């Protein structure tokens, strides 16, 4: 299935006059507040979010999985789905692959396919949380942190191979998420597990090409429920610091205990130039992996405030952005469209914060004033800015509506059938 520019133009034309009215009204207001709309437009156009290859199929819980049909069965079909998204929203131009789920059979072909759809490969992900069918060692009790050297070596070698695969795709970073930990007190010696992990990461780090980054994800619990070997940002940061300048922490929004001040973590990591990657999702209880912005849009906005502040005022690299959500009830592509939209809205709202006024209010201990400034930006409906930006970039003014009008899912089901199950979680 392909979506053509003509199809998008036809649908956009119906919205054009109303959108222009809404845009002009908002633009006038923002210009009067000294917001540089050209700069904002450039920032929106260049902001690209990676879609993980495992997010295109229906996810599940440990209790069941209810496929909606038309799922991609091959890497080609996964890339094609991301191409459809990117054609609609012009903001999902990166793919994040999981090895060994997505090892290309033919690199030239895969690279060409991605290039034809204006997509690039972002961070590659290793998998030492599952045993592979032919494996002689098991990750049941750990991988990079394992007390058994052969098991640890298997996990280290796997990560090195993932880097090699990534190099052939033009990727520039490796994301390591570990399931390593313990579910019961006494099961592991914390100090030794950390030491083993540290040695393993060092070996992987030494294999990184000069222009690559190692992104270290942390998580407080699950699949282990007593301890995780990288439970929090402090541990991730410590490891990244020990390894050197190519190592960074990766923040996944769902990987914090309830009520954690994630925006503060973001600010400090950026201050240390150590925020390398970001996984977006939303949650009410734990790592719920729900649609971005579906529950806590204000928190997402506060996080983007720190991201924008950090990008402007620190030397931190631009982090690798990725959606890390799971789709149990919704059509995965509709869910991804909504997540990308929520990210853009939060980003755009953060971009229109009056930073000078905020700094002035902070200097003067004007606490009420600070809140007014943040909430003024948050309460602003920035959707016309985003829609207009997409219109100018020949993408869809309303991607979800276009997706439905163009019968994308129905066509995919016709092409691929209703039974096929995509690889992934
Ligand atoms: C797991 O909870 C993490 O969020 C990972 O980033 C990711 O979901 C996993 O690597 C997917 O396989
Ligand atoms: Zn994640
Ligand atoms: Zn997660």
PDB file of N, CA and C and ligand atoms in Angstrom, residues 217 219 252 255 287 289 324, ligand 3:
ATOM      1  N   UNK A 217      19.652   2.229  29.016  1.00  0.00           N
ATOM      2  CA  UNK A 217      18.293   2.411  29.556  1.00  0.00           C
ATOM      3  C   UNK A 217      18.222   1.844  30.970  1.00  0.00           C
ATOM      4  N   UNK A 219      15.490   0.871  34.419  1.00  0.00           N
ATOM      5  CA  UNK A 219      14.104   0.488  34.711  1.00  0.00           C
ATOM      6  C   UNK A 219      14.010  -0.053  36.134  1.00  0.00           C
ATOM      7  N   UNK A 252      13.331   6.416  29.602  1.00  0.00           N
ATOM      8  CA  UNK A 252      12.041   5.918  29.115  1.00  0.00           C
ATOM      9  C   UNK A 252      11.002   6.429  30.104  1.00  0.00           C
ATOM     10  N   UNK A 255       9.663   4.257  32.909  1.00  0.00           N
ATOM     11  CA  UNK A 255      10.596   3.534  33.778  1.00  0.00           C
ATOM     12  C   UNK A 255      10.934   4.300  35.053  1.00  0.00           C
ATOM     13  N   UNK A 287       5.222   0.626  33.840  1.00  0.00           N
ATOM     14  CA  UNK A 287       5.660   0.703  32.445  1.00  0.00           C
ATOM     15  C   UNK A 287       4.482   0.304  31.560  1.00  0.00           C
ATOM     16  N   UNK A 289       3.207   1.630  28.946  1.00  0.00           N
ATOM     17  CA  UNK A 289       3.402   1.784  27.491  1.00  0.00           C
ATOM     18  C   UNK A 289       2.138   2.198  26.744  1.00  0.00           C
ATOM     19  N   UNK A 324       8.125   4.328  22.465  1.00  0.00           N
ATOM     20  CA  UNK A 324       8.201   2.960  22.979  1.00  0.00           C
ATOM     21  C   UNK A 324       6.877   2.649  23.662  1.00  0.00           C
TER      22      UNK A 324
HETATM   23 ZN1  LIG B   3       9.700  -0.191  28.935  1.00  0.00          ZN
END
